Amino acid sequence: MPETHPVDAISQRMDLAGIADGLRAASSFLITAHINPDGDAVGSMLAMAHFLRALGKTDIVCVNDDPVPSIYAWLPGAQDVLSSDVKPADLAPDAVILLDAGKKARVGRAAEWFPPTAPLFVLDHHLEEHPDGVRCFVDPSYSATGEILVDLFLTANVPIDKAAAECLYVAIATDTGGFRFSNTKPRTHRYAALLLEAGIDAAQISSRVFEVMSPEKFELLRRVLDRMQREADGRLAYTYITARDMTEVCAKVEDLDGIVNFARNIMGVEVGILFRETDPQTTKVSIRASAPFNAAAFLAAYGGGGHKAAAGATVHAPLNTVRADIIERTIKLLGEGK
Ligand code: 5GP
Ligand code: MN
């Protein structure tokens, strides 16, 4: 495919007009996002499907390794997201679109569905120097991948209908913590206003996404709060969840969403950490931090990534080992003023 609008030929970065031209030139699409999809991943996949349909495309498949979390299951199109467990025999997309992640490794088994010959489009807002795609728009100045997609609709002159607006609003509202995090910029609010003008019910969406919690999540929260520890004169707070907790309270992975914020929200805390034992040899780490601590840079040493203020990693070591190591290094960095 000719690259009509290359911005940086080496990493194949281009502007959104170039992305839109590339999408217009294709006829069948596979859309995916990172594993354990959050509101931005789900909302962006569905908004991209709406965008392509508005361009007159009909052959569109959305796939993810993990199910759409129940708090997003009401979004228009959510019921059509396939699980990567069973690949349709006739699947032959001529374009693959990766959203809210810059590397195929973040997609899990769904990456096995990518035909080697189909160009990979990447639209993402994570800190990633070397995205995997051949047509990439990666810009951490956007609060959410959903905010990039609003820009794509505007650039391509595609009207945003109510269904697309609901998906985009969920994407942006969740990644900005309800327009409260430092990634919320004037553009974020301007685009949210456009979505309100498309007729969405923002109060109802906020209630579904931010307020209602499953009884299982409530039970997890009880345990997590009870175990919260503070270190470094209260500048670090951390807690943990074991695999046994998850089974005992019948929690799903989606019930973990937002729990780390309780560590970060304690007054004086600069770094909040949640450690989760996924199995006896694997620990998922989630960090929320305020500057100058760079959570993504810190977790890059453990094979993770994300943003300065919010990052994650999956570490192949037992919970106790990972917790001791990360707490020690965090305290040291806080002492050095980093
Ligand atoms: P969370 O802690 O909520 O899982 O993730 C926080 C941020 O870090 C999200 O933007 C997420 O995409 C990113 N992130 C989480 N886990 C990983 C990981 O294992 N690798 C990378 N590169 N990013 C991650
Ligand atoms: Mn995101």
CSV table of C-alpha atoms and ligand atoms in Angstrom, one decimal:
chain,number,residue,atom,x,y,z
A,1,MET,CA,0.0,0.0,0.0
A,2,PRO,CA,1.4,3.5,-0.8
A,3,GLU,CA,2.0,5.6,2.3
A,4,THR,CA,0.3,8.8,1.4
A,5,HIS,CA,1.0,10.7,4.6
A,6,PRO,CA,4.1,9.4,6.2
A,7,VAL,CA,5.2,11.5,9.2
A,8,ASP,CA,8.2,9.3,10.2
A,9,ALA,CA,9.2,6.7,7.6
A,10,ILE,CA,11.3,4.7,10.0
A,11,SER,CA,8.6,3.8,12.5
A,12,GLN,CA,5.9,4.1,9.7
A,13,ARG,CA,4.1,6.8,11.7
A,14,MET,CA,1.6,8.9,9.8
A,15,ASP,CA,-1.2,11.4,10.4
A,16,LEU,CA,-4.8,10.4,10.8
A,17,ALA,CA,-5.6,11.4,7.2
A,18,GLY,CA,-3.1,8.8,6.2
A,19,ILE,CA,-4.7,6.2,8.5
A,20,ALA,CA,-8.2,7.1,7.1
A,21,ASP,CA,-6.9,6.7,3.5
A,22,GLY,CA,-5.4,3.3,4.3
A,23,LEU,CA,-8.7,2.1,5.9
A,24,ARG,CA,-10.8,3.4,3.0
A,25,ALA,CA,-8.6,1.3,0.6
A,26,ALA,CA,-9.2,-2.0,2.5
A,27,SER,CA,-12.4,-4.0,2.4
A,28,SER,CA,-12.3,-6.5,5.2
A,29,PHE,CA,-11.1,-5.8,8.8
A,30,LEU,CA,-10.0,-7.4,12.0
A,31,ILE,CA,-10.1,-5.1,15.0
A,32,THR,CA,-8.5,-5.9,18.3
A,33,ALA,CA,-7.1,-4.4,21.5
A,34,HIS,CA,-5.0,-5.4,24.5
A,35,ILE,CA,-5.9,-8.4,26.7
A,36,ASN,CA,-8.1,-7.7,29.8
A,37,PRO,CA,-9.8,-4.9,27.8
A,38,ASP,CA,-10.7,-1.8,29.8
A,39,GLY,CA,-13.3,0.8,28.8
A,40,ASP,CA,-10.9,2.5,26.3
A,41,ALA,CA,-10.0,-0.8,24.6
A,42,VAL,CA,-13.6,-2.0,24.3
A,43,GLY,CA,-15.0,1.5,23.5
A,44,SER,CA,-12.3,2.0,20.8
A,45,MET,CA,-12.8,-1.4,19.2
A,46,LEU,CA,-16.6,-0.8,18.9
A,47,ALA,CA,-16.2,2.9,17.8
A,48,MET,CA,-13.7,1.7,15.1
A,49,ALA,CA,-16.3,-0.8,13.8
A,50,HIS,CA,-18.9,2.0,13.7
A,51,PHE,CA,-16.4,4.2,11.8
A,52,LEU,CA,-15.8,1.5,9.2
A,53,ARG,CA,-19.5,0.8,8.8
A,54,ALA,CA,-20.0,4.6,8.2
A,55,LEU,CA,-17.4,4.3,5.4
A,56,GLY,CA,-19.6,1.6,3.8
A,57,LYS,CA,-17.6,-1.4,5.0
A,58,THR,CA,-19.5,-4.5,6.0
A,59,ASP,CA,-16.8,-7.2,6.6
A,60,ILE,CA,-15.7,-6.3,10.1
A,61,VAL,CA,-14.7,-8.7,13.0
A,62,CYS,CA,-13.8,-7.6,16.5
A,63,VAL,CA,-11.8,-10.1,18.6
A,64,ASN,CA,-10.2,-10.1,22.1
A,65,ASP,CA,-8.7,-12.8,24.3
A,66,ASP,CA,-10.9,-11.8,27.2
A,67,PRO,CA,-14.6,-11.2,27.4
A,68,VAL,CA,-16.0,-7.7,27.4
A,69,PRO,CA,-16.4,-6.7,31.1
A,70,SER,CA,-20.0,-6.8,32.1
A,71,ILE,CA,-20.1,-3.0,32.9
A,72,TYR,CA,-19.5,-2.4,29.2
A,73,ALA,CA,-21.6,-5.2,27.8
A,74,TRP,CA,-24.5,-2.8,27.0
A,75,LEU,CA,-22.4,-0.8,24.5
A,76,PRO,CA,-23.7,-1.0,20.9
A,77,GLY,CA,-21.9,-3.9,19.2
A,78,ALA,CA,-20.4,-5.4,22.4
A,79,GLN,CA,-22.2,-8.7,21.9
A,80,ASP,CA,-20.4,-9.1,18.5
A,81,VAL,CA,-16.9,-9.2,20.0
A,82,LEU,CA,-15.5,-12.6,19.4
A,83,SER,CA,-13.3,-14.6,21.8
A,84,SER,CA,-10.0,-15.6,20.3
A,85,ASP,CA,-10.6,-19.2,21.4
A,86,VAL,CA,-12.4,-20.1,18.1
A,87,LYS,CA,-11.2,-18.6,14.9
A,88,PRO,CA,-13.8,-18.4,12.1
A,89,ALA,CA,-12.7,-20.7,9.2
A,90,ASP,CA,-13.4,-18.1,6.6
A,91,LEU,CA,-11.6,-15.2,8.3
A,92,ALA,CA,-9.3,-13.4,5.8
A,93,PRO,CA,-9.1,-9.7,6.7
A,94,ASP,CA,-7.1,-7.5,4.4
A,95,ALA,CA,-6.4,-5.0,7.2
A,96,VAL,CA,-5.8,-5.6,10.9
A,97,ILE,CA,-6.4,-2.7,13.4
A,98,LEU,CA,-4.7,-2.8,16.8
A,99,LEU,CA,-6.2,-0.3,19.3
A,100,ASP,CA,-5.0,0.9,22.7
A,101,ALA,CA,-1.7,-1.1,22.5
A,102,GLY,CA,1.3,-0.7,20.3
A,103,LYS,CA,2.8,-4.2,20.4
A,104,LYS,CA,1.3,-7.5,19.2
A,105,ALA,CA,2.6,-9.1,22.4
A,106,ARG,CA,-0.2,-7.1,24.3
A,107,VAL,CA,-2.9,-8.9,22.3
A,108,GLY,CA,-2.2,-12.4,23.4
A,109,ARG,CA,-3.6,-15.3,21.3
A,110,ALA,CA,-5.7,-13.0,19.2
A,111,ALA,CA,-2.4,-12.1,17.4
A,112,GLU,CA,-2.6,-15.6,15.9
A,113,TRP,CA,-5.6,-14.4,13.9
A,114,PHE,CA,-3.5,-11.7,12.1
A,115,PRO,CA,-2.7,-12.8,8.5
A,116,PRO,CA,1.0,-12.2,7.9
A,117,THR,CA,0.2,-10.4,4.6
A,118,ALA,CA,-2.4,-8.0,6.0
A,119,PRO,CA,-1.1,-4.5,6.9
A,120,LEU,CA,-1.3,-3.8,10.7
A,121,PHE,CA,-2.7,-0.4,11.6
A,122,VAL,CA,-1.9,0.8,15.2
A,123,LEU,CA,-3.8,3.6,16.9
A,124,ASP,CA,-2.6,4.1,20.4
A,125,HIS,CA,-1.8,6.6,23.2
A,126,HIS,CA,0.7,4.6,25.3
A,127,LEU,CA,4.4,5.5,25.5
A,128,GLU,CA,5.8,3.3,22.8
A,129,GLU,CA,8.8,4.2,20.7
A,130,HIS,CA,8.6,1.2,18.3
A,131,PRO,CA,5.0,0.2,17.6
A,132,ASP,CA,4.5,-3.0,15.6
A,133,GLY,CA,2.4,-1.7,12.8
A,134,VAL,CA,3.0,-0.6,9.2
A,135,ARG,CA,0.6,2.3,9.6
A,136,CYS,CA,0.8,3.8,13.0
A,137,PHE,CA,-0.6,6.7,14.8
A,138,VAL,CA,0.8,6.7,18.4
A,139,ASP,CA,0.5,9.8,20.4
A,140,PRO,CA,0.7,9.9,24.3
A,141,SER,CA,-0.7,13.5,24.3
A,142,TYR,CA,-4.2,11.9,23.8
A,143,SER,CA,-6.0,10.9,27.0
A,144,ALA,CA,-7.4,7.8,25.5
A,145,THR,CA,-7.4,5.9,22.2
A,146,GLY,CA,-11.0,6.9,22.1
A,147,GLU,CA,-9.9,10.6,21.9
A,148,ILE,CA,-7.7,9.6,18.9
A,149,LEU,CA,-10.7,8.0,17.3
A,150,VAL,CA,-12.8,11.2,17.7
A,151,ASP,CA,-10.1,12.9,15.8
A,152,LEU,CA,-10.2,10.2,13.1
A,153,PHE,CA,-14.0,10.7,12.7
A,154,LEU,CA,-13.4,14.5,12.4
A,155,THR,CA,-10.4,14.1,10.0
A,156,ALA,CA,-12.3,11.7,7.7
A,157,ASN,CA,-15.5,13.9,7.9
A,158,VAL,CA,-17.5,10.9,9.2
A,159,PRO,CA,-20.5,12.0,11.4
A,160,ILE,CA,-20.5,10.6,14.9
A,161,ASP,CA,-23.9,9.0,15.6
A,162,LYS,CA,-25.3,8.3,19.1
A,163,ALA,CA,-24.1,4.6,19.1
A,164,ALA,CA,-20.5,5.6,18.1
A,165,ALA,CA,-20.6,8.5,20.6
A,166,GLU,CA,-21.5,6.1,23.5
A,167,CYS,CA,-18.5,3.9,22.7
A,168,LEU,CA,-16.2,6.9,22.4
A,169,TYR,CA,-17.5,8.5,25.6
A,170,VAL,CA,-16.9,5.3,27.6
A,171,ALA,CA,-13.4,5.1,26.1
A,172,ILE,CA,-12.5,8.6,27.1
A,173,ALA,CA,-14.4,8.8,30.4
A,174,THR,CA,-12.8,5.6,31.7
A,175,ASP,CA,-9.2,6.4,30.7
A,176,THR,CA,-9.5,9.8,32.3
A,177,GLY,CA,-11.1,8.5,35.5
A,178,GLY,CA,-14.2,10.5,34.7
A,179,PHE,CA,-12.3,13.5,33.4
A,180,ARG,CA,-10.3,13.8,36.6
A,181,PHE,CA,-6.8,12.5,35.7
A,182,SER,CA,-3.9,14.7,34.5
A,183,ASN,CA,-4.3,13.3,31.0
A,184,THR,CA,-7.6,15.4,30.7
A,185,LYS,CA,-6.8,18.3,28.4
A,186,PRO,CA,-9.0,21.0,26.8
A,187,ARG,CA,-9.3,18.8,23.7
A,188,THR,CA,-10.6,16.0,25.9
A,189,HIS,CA,-13.5,18.2,27.1
A,190,ARG,CA,-14.1,19.7,23.6
A,191,TYR,CA,-14.5,16.1,22.2
A,192,ALA,CA,-16.7,15.1,25.1
A,193,ALA,CA,-18.9,18.0,24.3
A,194,LEU,CA,-19.2,16.7,20.7
A,195,LEU,CA,-20.3,13.3,22.1
A,196,LEU,CA,-22.9,14.9,24.3
A,197,GLU,CA,-24.2,16.8,21.2
A,198,ALA,CA,-24.6,13.4,19.6
A,199,GLY,CA,-27.3,12.7,22.1
A,200,ILE,CA,-25.7,10.4,24.7
A,201,ASP,CA,-27.0,10.1,28.3
A,202,ALA,CA,-23.7,10.9,30.2
A,203,ALA,CA,-25.3,10.5,33.6
A,204,GLN,CA,-26.6,7.1,32.8
A,205,ILE,CA,-23.2,6.0,31.3
A,206,SER,CA,-21.3,7.3,34.4
A,207,SER,CA,-23.6,5.4,36.7
A,208,ARG,CA,-23.1,2.1,34.8
A,209,VAL,CA,-19.4,2.5,34.4
A,210,PHE,CA,-18.2,4.2,37.6
A,211,GLU,CA,-20.8,3.7,40.3
A,212,VAL,CA,-22.4,0.3,40.1
A,213,MET,CA,-20.1,-2.5,41.3
A,214,SER,CA,-20.5,-6.2,41.5
A,215,PRO,CA,-20.9,-7.8,44.9
A,216,GLU,CA,-17.7,-9.7,44.2
A,217,LYS,CA,-15.8,-6.5,43.6
A,218,PHE,CA,-17.1,-5.1,46.9
A,219,GLU,CA,-15.9,-8.2,48.7
A,220,LEU,CA,-12.4,-7.9,47.0
A,221,LEU,CA,-12.3,-4.3,48.0
A,222,ARG,CA,-12.9,-5.2,51.7
A,223,ARG,CA,-9.8,-7.4,51.7
A,224,VAL,CA,-7.6,-5.0,49.7
A,225,LEU,CA,-8.4,-2.1,52.0
A,226,ASP,CA,-7.8,-4.1,55.1
A,227,ARG,CA,-4.3,-5.0,53.9
A,228,MET,CA,-3.2,-1.6,52.7
A,229,GLN,CA,0.4,-0.8,53.9
A,230,ARG,CA,2.1,2.6,53.8
A,231,GLU,CA,5.9,3.1,53.5
A,232,ALA,CA,8.4,6.0,52.9
A,233,ASP,CA,6.6,8.4,55.2
A,234,GLY,CA,3.3,7.7,53.5
A,235,ARG,CA,4.6,8.5,50.0
A,236,LEU,CA,4.0,4.8,49.0
A,237,ALA,CA,0.9,2.7,49.6
A,238,TYR,CA,0.5,-0.9,48.5
A,239,THR,CA,-1.8,-3.8,48.9
A,240,TYR,CA,-2.2,-7.3,47.4
A,241,ILE,CA,-4.7,-9.9,46.1
A,242,THR,CA,-4.0,-13.6,46.1
A,243,ALA,CA,-5.3,-16.2,43.7
A,244,ARG,CA,-7.2,-17.7,46.7
A,245,ASP,CA,-8.9,-14.3,47.3
A,246,MET,CA,-10.2,-14.4,43.7
A,247,THR,CA,-11.6,-17.9,44.1
A,248,GLU,CA,-13.0,-17.3,47.6
A,249,VAL,CA,-15.0,-14.2,46.6
A,250,CYS,CA,-15.8,-15.6,43.1
A,251,ALA,CA,-14.2,-12.4,41.5
A,252,LYS,CA,-13.5,-12.0,37.8
A,253,VAL,CA,-10.4,-10.1,36.5
A,254,GLU,CA,-12.7,-7.3,35.5
A,255,ASP,CA,-13.5,-6.8,39.2
A,256,LEU,CA,-9.9,-5.6,39.8
A,257,ASP,CA,-10.4,-2.5,37.6
A,258,GLY,CA,-9.8,0.7,39.6
A,259,ILE,CA,-8.9,-1.0,42.8
A,260,VAL,CA,-5.3,0.3,42.7
A,261,ASN,CA,-6.7,3.8,42.9
A,262,PHE,CA,-7.5,3.3,46.5
A,263,ALA,CA,-3.8,3.1,47.2
A,264,ARG,CA,-3.0,6.2,45.2
A,265,ASN,CA,-5.9,8.2,46.7
A,266,ILE,CA,-4.6,8.2,50.3
A,267,MET,CA,-3.4,11.8,51.1
A,268,GLY,CA,0.4,12.1,50.6
A,269,VAL,CA,0.8,9.0,48.5
A,270,GLU,CA,2.9,9.5,45.4
A,271,VAL,CA,3.1,5.9,44.3
A,272,GLY,CA,0.2,3.4,44.8
A,273,ILE,CA,0.7,-0.3,44.0
A,274,LEU,CA,-1.5,-3.3,43.7
A,275,PHE,CA,0.2,-6.8,43.5
A,276,ARG,CA,-2.0,-9.6,42.3
A,277,GLU,CA,-1.0,-13.3,42.3
A,278,THR,CA,-2.3,-14.7,39.1
A,279,ASP,CA,-0.8,-18.1,39.8
A,280,PRO,CA,2.0,-19.2,42.3
A,281,GLN,CA,4.7,-18.2,39.8
A,282,THR,CA,3.2,-15.1,38.3
A,283,THR,CA,2.4,-11.6,39.7
A,284,LYS,CA,0.5,-8.8,38.0
A,285,VAL,CA,1.7,-5.4,39.2
A,286,SER,CA,-0.3,-2.2,38.7
A,287,ILE,CA,1.2,1.2,39.6
A,288,ARG,CA,-0.4,4.6,39.8
A,289,ALA,CA,2.0,7.5,40.4
A,290,SER,CA,2.3,11.2,40.4
A,291,ALA,CA,5.3,13.1,38.9
A,292,PRO,CA,8.3,12.9,39.0
A,293,PHE,CA,7.8,9.1,39.5
A,294,ASN,CA,7.5,7.5,36.0
A,295,ALA,CA,5.5,4.3,36.4
A,296,ALA,CA,5.9,3.2,32.8
A,297,ALA,CA,9.7,3.6,32.9
A,298,PHE,CA,9.9,1.9,36.3
A,299,LEU,CA,7.9,-1.2,35.0
A,300,ALA,CA,9.7,-1.3,31.7
A,301,ALA,CA,12.5,-3.0,33.7
A,302,TYR,CA,10.0,-5.8,34.4
A,303,GLY,CA,8.7,-6.1,30.9
A,304,GLY,CA,5.7,-3.9,31.5
A,305,GLY,CA,4.7,-0.5,30.3
A,306,GLY,CA,1.8,2.0,30.0
A,307,HIS,CA,1.9,5.7,31.0
A,308,LYS,CA,3.9,7.8,33.4
A,309,ALA,CA,1.0,8.0,35.8
A,310,ALA,CA,-0.5,4.5,35.2
A,311,ALA,CA,1.4,1.4,34.3
A,312,GLY,CA,1.3,-2.4,34.6
A,313,ALA,CA,3.5,-5.5,34.3
A,314,THR,CA,3.2,-9.2,34.5
A,315,VAL,CA,6.2,-10.6,36.3
A,316,HIS,CA,7.2,-14.3,36.3
A,317,ALA,CA,7.9,-14.7,40.0
A,318,PRO,CA,5.9,-15.4,43.2
A,319,LEU,CA,3.9,-12.6,44.8
A,320,ASN,CA,6.1,-12.3,47.9
A,321,THR,CA,9.3,-12.0,45.8
A,322,VAL,CA,8.0,-9.4,43.4
A,323,ARG,CA,6.4,-7.4,46.2
A,324,ALA,CA,9.6,-7.3,48.3
A,325,ASP,CA,11.7,-6.3,45.2
A,326,ILE,CA,9.4,-3.6,43.9
A,327,ILE,CA,8.7,-2.1,47.3
A,328,GLU,CA,12.5,-1.8,48.0
A,329,ARG,CA,13.2,-0.2,44.6
A,330,THR,CA,10.3,2.2,44.9
A,331,ILE,CA,11.4,3.4,48.4
A,332,LYS,CA,14.9,3.9,47.0
A,333,LEU,CA,13.7,5.9,44.0
A,334,LEU,CA,11.4,8.0,46.2
A,335,GLY,CA,14.4,8.7,48.5
A,336,GLU,CA,16.4,9.9,45.4
A,337,GLY,CA,13.6,12.2,44.4
A,338,LYS,CA,12.8,10.3,41.2
B,1,5GP,P1,-3.4,-1.6,34.7
B,1,5GP,O1,-2.5,-1.4,35.9
B,1,5GP,O2,-4.7,-1.0,34.9
B,1,5GP,O3,-3.4,-3.0,34.2
B,1,5GP,O4,-2.7,-0.9,33.5
B,1,5GP,C1,-2.3,0.5,33.6
B,1,5GP,C2,-1.7,0.9,32.2
B,1,5GP,O5,-0.6,0.1,31.9
B,1,5GP,C3,-2.7,0.6,31.1
B,1,5GP,O6,-2.6,1.7,30.2
B,1,5GP,C4,-2.2,-0.6,30.5
B,1,5GP,O7,-2.5,-0.7,29.1
B,1,5GP,C5,-0.7,-0.6,30.8
B,1,5GP,N1,-0.2,-2.0,31.1
B,1,5GP,C6,-0.7,-2.8,32.0
B,1,5GP,N2,-0.1,-4.0,32.0
B,1,5GP,C7,0.9,-3.9,31.0
B,1,5GP,C8,1.9,-4.8,30.5
B,1,5GP,O8,2.1,-5.9,31.0
B,1,5GP,N3,2.7,-4.3,29.5
B,1,5GP,C9,2.5,-3.0,29.0
B,1,5GP,N4,3.3,-2.6,28.0
B,1,5GP,N5,1.6,-2.2,29.4
B,1,5GP,C10,0.8,-2.6,30.4
B,2,MN,MN,-6.2,3.6,26.8
